[in-house]
Short mmCIF file of N, CA and C in Angstrom, two decimals:
data_model
loop_
_atom_site.label_atom_id
_atom_site.label_comp_id
_atom_site.label_asym_id
_atom_site.label_seq_id
_atom_site.Cartn_x
_atom_site.Cartn_y
_atom_site.Cartn_z
N UNK K 1 0.84 -1.16 0.00
CA UNK K 1 0.00 0.00 0.01
C UNK K 1 0.89 1.23 0.01
N UNK K 2 0.93 1.89 -1.11
CA UNK K 2 1.85 3.00 -1.33
C UNK K 2 1.65 4.17 -0.35
N UNK K 3 0.39 4.45 0.00
CA UNK K 3 0.08 5.51 0.98
C UNK K 3 0.73 5.24 2.30
N UNK K 4 0.68 3.99 2.74
CA UNK K 4 1.27 3.62 4.01
C UNK K 4 2.79 3.69 3.94
N UNK K 5 3.36 3.20 2.85
CA UNK K 5 4.81 3.28 2.69
C UNK K 5 5.31 4.70 2.70
N UNK K 6 4.58 5.58 2.03
CA UNK K 6 4.95 7.01 2.01
C UNK K 6 4.94 7.59 3.43
N UNK K 7 3.93 7.20 4.19
CA UNK K 7 3.82 7.74 5.53
C UNK K 7 4.90 7.18 6.43
N UNK K 8 5.29 5.94 6.26
CA UNK K 8 6.41 5.36 6.99
C UNK K 8 7.67 6.09 6.67
N UNK K 9 7.94 6.36 5.39
CA UNK K 9 9.15 7.06 5.00
C UNK K 9 9.15 8.50 5.56
N UNK K 10 8.00 9.15 5.55
CA UNK K 10 7.90 10.52 6.01
C UNK K 10 7.99 10.64 7.52
N UNK K 11 7.24 9.81 8.24
CA UNK K 11 7.12 10.01 9.69
C UNK K 11 7.68 8.89 10.56
N UNK K 12 8.03 7.74 9.97
CA UNK K 12 8.59 6.65 10.74
C UNK K 12 10.01 6.98 11.22
N UNK K 13 10.38 6.44 12.35
CA UNK K 13 11.73 6.65 12.87
C UNK K 13 12.34 5.28 13.16
N UNK K 14 13.50 5.04 12.56
CA UNK K 14 14.23 3.78 12.80
C UNK K 14 15.06 3.95 14.06
N UNK K 15 14.90 2.98 14.98
CA UNK K 15 15.66 2.97 16.21
C UNK K 15 16.48 1.69 16.25
N UNK K 16 17.79 1.84 16.15
CA UNK K 16 18.67 0.69 16.15
C UNK K 16 18.53 -0.16 14.90
N UNK K 17 18.75 -1.43 15.08
CA UNK K 17 18.76 -2.34 13.92
C UNK K 17 17.43 -2.94 13.59
N UNK K 18 16.44 -2.85 14.52
CA UNK K 18 15.23 -3.61 14.25
C UNK K 18 13.92 -3.03 14.77
N UNK K 19 13.95 -1.73 15.15
CA UNK K 19 12.72 -1.11 15.68
C UNK K 19 12.34 0.05 14.79
N UNK K 20 11.06 0.12 14.40
CA UNK K 20 10.49 1.20 13.64
C UNK K 20 9.44 1.87 14.53
N UNK K 21 9.56 3.12 14.76
CA UNK K 21 8.63 3.86 15.57
C UNK K 21 7.67 4.60 14.64
N UNK K 22 6.39 4.28 14.77
CA UNK K 22 5.35 4.89 13.95
C UNK K 22 4.25 5.52 14.81
N UNK K 23 4.69 6.08 15.90
CA UNK K 23 3.73 6.59 16.88
C UNK K 23 3.03 7.86 16.46
N UNK K 24 3.43 8.50 15.41
CA UNK K 24 2.76 9.71 14.93
C UNK K 24 1.51 9.45 14.10
N UNK K 25 1.31 8.18 13.70
CA UNK K 25 0.13 7.86 12.87
C UNK K 25 -0.51 6.54 13.15
N UNK K 26 0.14 5.63 13.90
CA UNK K 26 -0.44 4.30 14.09
C UNK K 26 -0.64 3.87 15.55
N UNK K 27 0.35 4.08 16.39
CA UNK K 27 0.19 3.48 17.72
C UNK K 27 0.41 4.42 18.90
N UNK K 28 0.20 5.68 18.71
CA UNK K 28 0.07 6.62 19.83
C UNK K 28 -0.89 7.68 19.36
N UNK K 29 -0.49 8.43 18.34
CA UNK K 29 -1.43 9.31 17.62
C UNK K 29 -1.87 8.52 16.41
N UNK K 30 -3.19 8.61 16.08
CA UNK K 30 -3.73 7.81 15.00
C UNK K 30 -4.25 8.71 13.90
N UNK K 31 -3.90 8.35 12.65
CA UNK K 31 -4.41 9.06 11.47
C UNK K 31 -5.65 8.32 11.01
N UNK K 32 -6.84 8.84 11.28
CA UNK K 32 -8.08 8.14 10.95
C UNK K 32 -8.26 7.86 9.46
N UNK K 33 -7.87 8.78 8.62
CA UNK K 33 -8.02 8.59 7.15
C UNK K 33 -7.13 7.44 6.67
N UNK K 34 -5.89 7.38 7.22
CA UNK K 34 -5.00 6.29 6.83
C UNK K 34 -5.56 4.96 7.35
N UNK K 35 -6.10 4.99 8.58
CA UNK K 35 -6.69 3.75 9.15
C UNK K 35 -7.87 3.29 8.30
N UNK K 36 -8.69 4.24 7.84
CA UNK K 36 -9.83 3.90 6.99
C UNK K 36 -9.38 3.30 5.68
N UNK K 37 -8.33 3.86 5.07
CA UNK K 37 -7.81 3.30 3.83
C UNK K 37 -7.25 1.92 4.03
N UNK K 38 -6.56 1.70 5.16
CA UNK K 38 -6.03 0.36 5.46
C UNK K 38 -7.17 -0.64 5.70
N UNK K 39 -8.21 -0.21 6.40
CA UNK K 39 -9.36 -1.10 6.64
C UNK K 39 -10.00 -1.49 5.32
N UNK K 40 -10.16 -0.54 4.44
CA UNK K 40 -10.73 -0.87 3.11
C UNK K 40 -9.85 -1.84 2.33
N UNK K 41 -8.51 -1.66 2.46
CA UNK K 41 -7.60 -2.58 1.74
C UNK K 41 -7.67 -3.97 2.34
N UNK K 42 -7.74 -4.10 3.67
CA UNK K 42 -7.89 -5.41 4.27
C UNK K 42 -9.18 -6.06 3.81
N UNK K 43 -10.28 -5.27 3.76
CA UNK K 43 -11.56 -5.79 3.29
C UNK K 43 -11.47 -6.28 1.86
N UNK K 44 -10.74 -5.55 1.01
CA UNK K 44 -10.56 -5.97 -0.37
C UNK K 44 -9.76 -7.28 -0.45
N UNK K 45 -8.72 -7.36 0.33
CA UNK K 45 -7.86 -8.54 0.29
C UNK K 45 -8.53 -9.80 0.80
N UNK K 46 -9.45 -9.66 1.74
CA UNK K 46 -10.08 -10.83 2.35
C UNK K 46 -11.59 -10.98 2.07
N UNK K 47 -12.09 -10.23 1.10
CA UNK K 47 -13.52 -10.26 0.81
C UNK K 47 -13.95 -11.67 0.35
N UNK K 48 -15.24 -11.93 0.46
CA UNK K 48 -15.80 -13.20 0.00
C UNK K 48 -15.20 -14.45 0.69
N UNK K 49 -14.73 -14.29 1.92
CA UNK K 49 -14.20 -15.45 2.65
C UNK K 49 -15.06 -15.81 3.84
N UNK K 50 -16.27 -15.22 3.91
CA UNK K 50 -17.20 -15.60 4.97
C UNK K 50 -16.78 -15.18 6.35
N UNK K 51 -16.03 -14.12 6.46
CA UNK K 51 -15.53 -13.64 7.76
C UNK K 51 -16.71 -13.17 8.61
N UNK K 52 -16.72 -13.64 9.88
CA UNK K 52 -17.77 -13.19 10.79
C UNK K 52 -17.26 -12.25 11.87
N UNK K 53 -15.92 -12.28 12.11
CA UNK K 53 -15.35 -11.41 13.14
C UNK K 53 -13.90 -11.08 12.78
N UNK K 54 -13.50 -9.87 13.16
CA UNK K 54 -12.09 -9.49 13.11
C UNK K 54 -11.55 -9.57 14.52
N UNK K 55 -10.35 -10.17 14.67
CA UNK K 55 -9.72 -10.31 15.96
C UNK K 55 -8.39 -9.54 15.98
N UNK K 56 -8.08 -8.84 17.04
CA UNK K 56 -6.83 -8.16 17.20
C UNK K 56 -6.43 -8.17 18.67
N UNK K 57 -5.26 -7.62 18.99
CA UNK K 57 -4.79 -7.49 20.36
C UNK K 57 -4.72 -6.01 20.67
N UNK K 58 -5.16 -5.65 21.90
CA UNK K 58 -5.06 -4.23 22.30
C UNK K 58 -3.58 -3.85 22.37
N UNK K 59 -3.18 -2.69 22.12
CA UNK K 59 -3.98 -1.55 21.79
C UNK K 59 -3.76 -1.12 20.34
N UNK K 60 -2.56 -1.31 19.81
CA UNK K 60 -2.24 -0.75 18.49
C UNK K 60 -2.95 -1.39 17.36
N UNK K 61 -3.46 -2.60 17.52
CA UNK K 61 -4.16 -3.27 16.43
C UNK K 61 -5.62 -2.84 16.33
N UNK K 62 -6.12 -2.16 17.36
CA UNK K 62 -7.56 -1.83 17.41
C UNK K 62 -7.97 -0.92 16.26
N UNK K 63 -7.24 0.17 16.02
CA UNK K 63 -7.67 1.11 14.97
C UNK K 63 -7.80 0.48 13.59
N UNK K 64 -6.73 -0.22 13.09
CA UNK K 64 -6.87 -0.84 11.79
C UNK K 64 -7.93 -1.95 11.77
N UNK K 65 -8.04 -2.69 12.89
CA UNK K 65 -9.03 -3.75 12.96
C UNK K 65 -10.48 -3.19 12.91
N UNK K 66 -10.70 -2.10 13.65
CA UNK K 66 -12.04 -1.50 13.60
C UNK K 66 -12.39 -1.03 12.19
N UNK K 67 -11.43 -0.42 11.51
CA UNK K 67 -11.71 0.01 10.15
C UNK K 67 -11.92 -1.16 9.19
N UNK K 68 -11.21 -2.25 9.41
CA UNK K 68 -11.47 -3.44 8.59
C UNK K 68 -12.86 -3.99 8.90
N UNK K 69 -13.23 -4.05 10.17
CA UNK K 69 -14.57 -4.48 10.54
C UNK K 69 -15.63 -3.61 9.95
N UNK K 70 -15.42 -2.31 9.96
CA UNK K 70 -16.36 -1.37 9.39
C UNK K 70 -16.54 -1.64 7.89
N UNK K 71 -15.40 -1.80 7.21
CA UNK K 71 -15.47 -2.08 5.75
C UNK K 71 -16.11 -3.41 5.44
N UNK K 72 -15.92 -4.39 6.33
CA UNK K 72 -16.50 -5.72 6.10
C UNK K 72 -17.91 -5.84 6.71
N UNK K 73 -18.32 -4.84 7.49
CA UNK K 73 -19.60 -4.79 8.18
C UNK K 73 -19.77 -5.99 9.14
N UNK K 74 -18.72 -6.21 9.95
CA UNK K 74 -18.72 -7.28 10.94
C UNK K 74 -18.15 -6.78 12.26
N UNK K 75 -18.39 -7.47 13.37
CA UNK K 75 -17.85 -7.04 14.67
C UNK K 75 -16.33 -7.25 14.75
N UNK K 76 -15.74 -6.48 15.66
CA UNK K 76 -14.31 -6.57 15.98
C UNK K 76 -14.20 -6.94 17.44
N UNK K 77 -13.35 -7.95 17.73
CA UNK K 77 -13.10 -8.38 19.08
C UNK K 77 -11.59 -8.18 19.35
N UNK K 78 -11.26 -7.48 20.45
CA UNK K 78 -9.85 -7.37 20.73
C UNK K 78 -9.50 -8.13 22.01
N UNK K 79 -8.37 -8.82 21.92
CA UNK K 79 -7.85 -9.53 23.07
C UNK K 79 -7.27 -8.53 24.06
N UNK K 80 -7.70 -8.65 25.28
CA UNK K 80 -7.19 -7.74 26.32
C UNK K 80 -5.86 -8.29 26.86
N UNK K 81 -5.00 -7.35 27.21
CA UNK K 81 -3.70 -7.74 27.77
C UNK K 81 -3.69 -7.80 29.28
N UNK K 82 -4.68 -7.24 29.88
CA UNK K 82 -4.73 -7.25 31.36
C UNK K 82 -6.13 -7.58 31.80
N UNK K 83 -6.19 -8.23 32.93
CA UNK K 83 -7.47 -8.65 33.47
C UNK K 83 -8.01 -7.52 34.37
N UNK K 84 -9.29 -7.26 34.26
CA UNK K 84 -9.92 -6.27 35.13
C UNK K 84 -10.96 -6.98 35.95
N UNK K 85 -11.46 -6.30 36.95
CA UNK K 85 -12.48 -6.89 37.81
C UNK K 85 -13.78 -7.17 37.10
N UNK K 86 -14.02 -6.46 35.99
CA UNK K 86 -15.30 -6.69 35.27
C UNK K 86 -15.15 -7.68 34.12
N UNK K 87 -13.96 -8.15 33.85
CA UNK K 87 -13.75 -9.10 32.78
C UNK K 87 -14.04 -10.51 33.31
N UNK K 88 -14.79 -11.27 32.55
CA UNK K 88 -15.19 -12.63 32.93
C UNK K 88 -13.96 -13.53 33.04
N UNK K 89 -14.03 -14.46 33.98
CA UNK K 89 -13.00 -15.51 34.08
C UNK K 89 -13.19 -16.57 33.02
N UNK K 90 -14.37 -16.59 32.38
CA UNK K 90 -14.68 -17.56 31.35
C UNK K 90 -14.15 -17.04 30.01
N UNK K 91 -12.85 -17.17 29.83
CA UNK K 91 -12.18 -16.58 28.70
C UNK K 91 -11.14 -17.52 28.12
N UNK K 92 -10.89 -17.34 26.81
CA UNK K 92 -9.77 -18.04 26.18
C UNK K 92 -8.53 -17.18 26.50
N UNK K 93 -7.40 -17.84 26.81
CA UNK K 93 -6.20 -17.10 27.15
C UNK K 93 -5.00 -17.68 26.42
N UNK K 94 -3.99 -16.82 26.22
CA UNK K 94 -2.74 -17.23 25.64
C UNK K 94 -1.65 -16.26 26.14
N UNK K 95 -0.46 -16.77 26.29
CA UNK K 95 0.67 -15.92 26.68
C UNK K 95 1.39 -15.40 25.44
N UNK K 96 1.68 -14.09 25.46
CA UNK K 96 2.32 -13.47 24.32
C UNK K 96 3.52 -12.64 24.82
N UNK K 97 4.68 -12.92 24.28
CA UNK K 97 5.91 -12.18 24.64
C UNK K 97 6.07 -10.97 23.71
N UNK K 98 6.29 -9.83 24.32
CA UNK K 98 6.51 -8.60 23.53
C UNK K 98 7.98 -8.28 23.52
N UNK K 99 8.57 -8.28 22.34
CA UNK K 99 10.00 -8.00 22.19
C UNK K 99 10.28 -6.55 22.57
N UNK K 100 9.43 -5.61 22.10
CA UNK K 100 9.69 -4.20 22.37
C UNK K 100 9.51 -3.84 23.85
N UNK K 101 8.60 -4.52 24.54
CA UNK K 101 8.41 -4.25 25.96
C UNK K 101 9.18 -5.21 26.86
N UNK K 102 9.76 -6.24 26.29
CA UNK K 102 10.53 -7.23 27.02
C UNK K 102 9.75 -7.83 28.19
N UNK K 103 8.48 -8.17 27.88
CA UNK K 103 7.64 -8.78 28.92
C UNK K 103 6.60 -9.69 28.26
N UNK K 104 6.03 -10.56 29.08
CA UNK K 104 4.98 -11.47 28.62
C UNK K 104 3.65 -11.04 29.17
N UNK K 105 2.64 -10.99 28.31
CA UNK K 105 1.26 -10.66 28.72
C UNK K 105 0.37 -11.86 28.46
N UNK K 106 -0.58 -12.07 29.33
CA UNK K 106 -1.60 -13.07 29.03
C UNK K 106 -2.74 -12.33 28.34
N UNK K 107 -3.01 -12.66 27.09
CA UNK K 107 -4.11 -12.03 26.40
C UNK K 107 -5.35 -12.89 26.57
N UNK K 108 -6.53 -12.26 26.49
CA UNK K 108 -7.76 -12.98 26.78
C UNK K 108 -8.92 -12.44 25.98
N UNK K 109 -9.78 -13.35 25.58
CA UNK K 109 -11.06 -12.99 24.95
C UNK K 109 -12.15 -13.71 25.65
N UNK K 110 -13.16 -13.00 26.04
CA UNK K 110 -14.33 -13.56 26.71
C UNK K 110 -14.97 -14.61 25.76
N UNK K 111 -15.30 -15.76 26.28
CA UNK K 111 -15.86 -16.83 25.43
C UNK K 111 -17.19 -16.46 24.81
N UNK K 112 -17.86 -15.42 25.31
CA UNK K 112 -19.12 -15.00 24.66
C UNK K 112 -18.91 -14.39 23.29
N UNK K 113 -17.65 -13.94 23.01
CA UNK K 113 -17.41 -13.22 21.78
C UNK K 113 -16.64 -13.97 20.71
N UNK K 114 -16.37 -15.27 20.94
CA UNK K 114 -15.63 -16.07 19.98
C UNK K 114 -16.07 -17.53 20.13
N UNK K 115 -16.49 -18.11 19.00
CA UNK K 115 -17.00 -19.49 19.06
C UNK K 115 -16.60 -20.28 17.85
N UNK K 116 -16.93 -21.56 17.85
CA UNK K 116 -16.62 -22.46 16.74
C UNK K 116 -17.39 -22.06 15.48
N UNK K 117 -18.41 -21.26 15.58
CA UNK K 117 -19.19 -20.80 14.43
C UNK K 117 -18.49 -19.67 13.67
N UNK K 118 -17.49 -19.07 14.29
CA UNK K 118 -16.84 -17.90 13.72
C UNK K 118 -15.77 -18.25 12.71
N UNK K 119 -15.71 -17.40 11.68
CA UNK K 119 -14.65 -17.39 10.67
C UNK K 119 -13.95 -16.05 10.88
N UNK K 120 -12.71 -16.09 11.36
CA UNK K 120 -12.07 -14.87 11.82
C UNK K 120 -10.90 -14.43 10.93
N UNK K 121 -10.75 -13.11 10.90
CA UNK K 121 -9.61 -12.46 10.27
C UNK K 121 -8.77 -11.87 11.41
N UNK K 122 -7.53 -12.24 11.48
CA UNK K 122 -6.62 -11.72 12.49
C UNK K 122 -5.96 -10.44 11.91
N UNK K 123 -5.93 -9.38 12.72
CA UNK K 123 -5.27 -8.14 12.29
C UNK K 123 -4.25 -7.77 13.34
N UNK K 124 -3.04 -7.39 12.88
CA UNK K 124 -2.00 -6.93 13.81
C UNK K 124 -1.28 -5.74 13.19
N UNK K 125 -0.77 -4.88 14.05
CA UNK K 125 -0.07 -3.69 13.57
C UNK K 125 1.30 -4.04 12.98
N UNK K 126 2.03 -4.94 13.66
CA UNK K 126 3.33 -5.35 13.21
C UNK K 126 3.47 -6.85 13.16
N UNK K 127 4.20 -7.36 12.20
CA UNK K 127 4.65 -8.74 12.23
C UNK K 127 6.15 -8.72 12.21
N UNK K 128 6.76 -9.09 13.33
CA UNK K 128 8.21 -9.13 13.47
C UNK K 128 8.62 -10.55 13.92
N UNK K 129 8.40 -10.84 15.14
CA UNK K 129 8.67 -12.19 15.69
C UNK K 129 7.47 -13.08 15.70
N UNK K 130 6.29 -12.51 15.48
CA UNK K 130 5.08 -13.31 15.31
C UNK K 130 4.35 -13.72 16.56
N UNK K 131 4.76 -13.24 17.70
CA UNK K 131 4.16 -13.70 18.96
C UNK K 131 2.71 -13.30 19.11
N UNK K 132 2.36 -12.06 18.80
CA UNK K 132 0.97 -11.61 18.92
C UNK K 132 0.08 -12.41 17.98
N UNK K 133 0.54 -12.60 16.74
CA UNK K 133 -0.21 -13.34 15.77
C UNK K 133 -0.44 -14.79 16.25
N UNK K 134 0.58 -15.40 16.77
CA UNK K 134 0.46 -16.79 17.28
C UNK K 134 -0.44 -16.83 18.52
N UNK K 135 -0.40 -15.80 19.32
CA UNK K 135 -1.32 -15.75 20.46
C UNK K 135 -2.76 -15.63 20.03
N UNK K 136 -3.05 -14.78 19.04
CA UNK K 136 -4.42 -14.69 18.50
C UNK K 136 -4.84 -16.02 17.89
N UNK K 137 -3.93 -16.69 17.18
CA UNK K 137 -4.23 -17.99 16.61
C UNK K 137 -4.59 -18.99 17.69
N UNK K 138 -3.88 -18.99 18.81
CA UNK K 138 -4.16 -19.88 19.90
C UNK K 138 -5.55 -19.64 20.48
N UNK K 139 -5.96 -18.37 20.59
CA UNK K 139 -7.28 -18.05 21.10
C UNK K 139 -8.35 -18.59 20.16
N UNK K 140 -8.19 -18.33 18.86
CA UNK K 140 -9.13 -18.81 17.86
C UNK K 140 -9.20 -20.33 17.84
N UNK K 141 -8.05 -20.97 17.90
CA UNK K 141 -8.00 -22.43 17.93
C UNK K 141 -8.70 -23.00 19.15
N UNK K 142 -8.48 -22.38 20.30
CA UNK K 142 -9.14 -22.84 21.53
C UNK K 142 -10.65 -22.74 21.41
N UNK K 143 -11.14 -21.73 20.70
CA UNK K 143 -12.57 -21.55 20.49
C UNK K 143 -13.10 -22.45 19.43
N UNK K 144 -12.23 -23.08 18.62
CA UNK K 144 -12.71 -23.88 17.51
C UNK K 144 -13.09 -23.05 16.31
N UNK K 145 -12.72 -21.79 16.31
CA UNK K 145 -13.05 -20.87 15.19
C UNK K 145 -12.13 -21.21 14.00
N UNK K 146 -12.63 -20.80 12.82
CA UNK K 146 -11.87 -21.00 11.59
C UNK K 146 -11.13 -19.68 11.31
N UNK K 147 -9.82 -19.78 11.10
CA UNK K 147 -9.05 -18.58 10.76
C UNK K 147 -8.94 -18.51 9.23
N UNK K 148 -9.46 -17.41 8.67
CA UNK K 148 -9.43 -17.29 7.21
C UNK K 148 -8.15 -16.59 6.73
N UNK K 149 -7.48 -15.89 7.62
CA UNK K 149 -6.25 -15.22 7.25
C UNK K 149 -5.81 -14.21 8.29
N UNK K 150 -4.68 -13.55 7.95
CA UNK K 150 -4.11 -12.56 8.83
C UNK K 150 -3.73 -11.32 8.00
N UNK K 151 -4.15 -10.18 8.48
CA UNK K 151 -3.81 -8.90 7.85
C UNK K 151 -2.83 -8.16 8.73
N UNK K 152 -1.72 -7.77 8.16
CA UNK K 152 -0.64 -7.12 8.91
C UNK K 152 -0.45 -5.72 8.34
N UNK K 153 -0.40 -4.72 9.18
CA UNK K 153 -0.15 -3.36 8.74
C UNK K 153 1.31 -3.25 8.25
N UNK K 154 2.27 -3.57 9.10
CA UNK K 154 3.69 -3.45 8.72
C UNK K 154 4.41 -4.74 9.09
N UNK K 155 5.05 -5.36 8.11
CA UNK K 155 5.81 -6.59 8.35
C UNK K 155 7.28 -6.27 8.22
N UNK K 156 8.04 -6.68 9.18
CA UNK K 156 9.52 -6.60 9.10
C UNK K 156 9.95 -7.98 8.63
N UNK K 157 10.07 -8.15 7.30
CA UNK K 157 10.28 -9.45 6.73
C UNK K 157 11.70 -10.00 7.01
N UNK K 158 12.57 -9.16 7.53
CA UNK K 158 13.91 -9.65 7.92
C UNK K 158 13.91 -10.33 9.30
N UNK K 159 12.75 -10.34 9.91
CA UNK K 159 12.60 -11.05 11.19
C UNK K 159 11.75 -12.30 10.99
N UNK K 160 11.73 -13.25 11.94
CA UNK K 160 11.16 -14.58 11.70
C UNK K 160 9.65 -14.74 11.86
N UNK K 161 8.93 -13.65 12.00
CA UNK K 161 7.48 -13.75 12.28
C UNK K 161 6.66 -14.51 11.23
N UNK K 162 6.87 -14.16 9.97
CA UNK K 162 6.09 -14.83 8.91
C UNK K 162 6.37 -16.34 8.90
N UNK K 163 7.64 -16.69 9.02
CA UNK K 163 7.98 -18.11 9.00
C UNK K 163 7.35 -18.83 10.18
N UNK K 164 7.38 -18.21 11.36
CA UNK K 164 6.76 -18.82 12.54
C UNK K 164 5.26 -19.00 12.33
N UNK K 165 4.62 -18.00 11.72
CA UNK K 165 3.19 -18.07 11.44
C UNK K 165 2.88 -19.20 10.44
N UNK K 166 3.68 -19.29 9.39
CA UNK K 166 3.48 -20.35 8.39
C UNK K 166 3.65 -21.72 9.01
N UNK K 167 4.69 -21.85 9.80
CA UNK K 167 4.93 -23.14 10.47
C UNK K 167 3.79 -23.53 11.41
N UNK K 168 3.09 -22.52 11.96
CA UNK K 168 1.95 -22.75 12.81
C UNK K 168 0.65 -22.97 12.05
N UNK K 169 0.72 -22.89 10.71
CA UNK K 169 -0.45 -23.17 9.87
C UNK K 169 -1.15 -21.94 9.35
N UNK K 170 -0.64 -20.77 9.56
CA UNK K 170 -1.22 -19.52 9.01
C UNK K 170 -0.58 -19.26 7.65
N UNK K 171 -1.28 -19.46 6.59
CA UNK K 171 -0.69 -19.30 5.27
C UNK K 171 -1.28 -18.13 4.50
N UNK K 172 -2.46 -17.68 4.80
CA UNK K 172 -3.12 -16.60 4.08
C UNK K 172 -2.77 -15.29 4.81
N UNK K 173 -1.55 -14.80 4.64
CA UNK K 173 -1.08 -13.61 5.32
C UNK K 173 -0.86 -12.51 4.28
N UNK K 174 -1.46 -11.35 4.54
CA UNK K 174 -1.27 -10.21 3.67
C UNK K 174 -0.77 -9.01 4.48
N UNK K 175 0.36 -8.45 4.06
CA UNK K 175 0.95 -7.29 4.71
C UNK K 175 0.80 -6.08 3.83
N UNK K 176 0.40 -4.95 4.42
CA UNK K 176 0.22 -3.73 3.62
C UNK K 176 1.54 -3.04 3.29
N UNK K 177 2.52 -3.21 4.17
CA UNK K 177 3.87 -2.68 3.92
C UNK K 177 4.87 -3.76 4.42
N UNK K 178 5.84 -4.07 3.61
CA UNK K 178 6.85 -5.06 3.98
C UNK K 178 8.23 -4.41 3.96
N UNK K 179 8.90 -4.48 5.07
CA UNK K 179 10.20 -3.89 5.19
C UNK K 179 11.27 -4.98 5.07
N UNK K 180 12.14 -4.79 4.12
CA UNK K 180 13.22 -5.75 3.88
C UNK K 180 14.38 -5.52 4.80
N UNK K 181 14.64 -4.25 5.15
CA UNK K 181 15.79 -3.93 6.00
C UNK K 181 15.73 -2.47 6.44
N UNK K 182 16.54 -2.17 7.43
CA UNK K 182 16.85 -0.80 7.82
C UNK K 182 18.30 -0.57 7.44
N UNK K 183 18.55 0.44 6.62
CA UNK K 183 19.92 0.74 6.18
C UNK K 183 20.22 2.21 6.40
N UNK K 184 21.27 2.46 7.20
CA UNK K 184 21.67 3.84 7.50
C UNK K 184 20.50 4.68 8.04
N UNK K 185 19.69 4.05 8.91
CA UNK K 185 18.55 4.75 9.50
C UNK K 185 17.38 4.94 8.60
N UNK K 186 17.38 4.27 7.45
CA UNK K 186 16.29 4.41 6.48
C UNK K 186 15.59 3.07 6.27
N UNK K 187 14.33 3.13 5.92
CA UNK K 187 13.53 1.94 5.66
C UNK K 187 13.71 1.54 4.21
N UNK K 188 13.98 0.23 4.01
CA UNK K 188 14.03 -0.34 2.66
C UNK K 188 12.86 -1.26 2.51
N UNK K 189 11.97 -0.97 1.58
CA UNK K 189 10.76 -1.76 1.39
C UNK K 189 11.00 -2.90 0.37
N UNK K 190 10.19 -3.92 0.49
CA UNK K 190 10.08 -4.92 -0.55
C UNK K 190 8.62 -4.95 -1.00
N UNK K 191 8.33 -5.62 -2.08
CA UNK K 191 6.99 -5.66 -2.62
C UNK K 191 6.01 -6.24 -1.59
N UNK K 192 4.92 -5.53 -1.31
CA UNK K 192 3.91 -6.01 -0.35
C UNK K 192 3.06 -7.08 -1.00
N UNK K 193 2.31 -7.80 -0.14
CA UNK K 193 1.46 -8.89 -0.63
C UNK K 193 0.34 -8.38 -1.51
#
């Protein structure tokens, strides 16, 4: 998606050898028009697959997932990273390690919102090491839901996330922007899906 790539080049900041900061439009401050365009693109990529729900993990995946849900006219369910007093104990859970935060979170989805009748699209903001994607897959698998595919906003293809997802059985993966490398503080793109 050329609009996303242009925004990454313009506003993204490369930190070290493997971190891209996109907090000015994706995961701190959000550009609603860009999110809407990404949601429409996810809907185009996964249309006619009988999707009944979009699944994501809080917080950065919520905006693109909501826009995909809006474009597909289906509900969006986000896995919570922390348990609250009002969240049901009757939930699917999975442990997810965050490389950027250097911590493990238990993500959870209330069993009322995910079932074996669902055909789900997984949406994530980044695919790097694949842990969030594999955590969402575990939740869907526990529910007996059918995963129709995974939509990724930004994939760092030089990291092992896609391979881990494929080895886990996720083969219908579409990334809107694919980064081949960071060179001299600049993003080098490869052809997106």
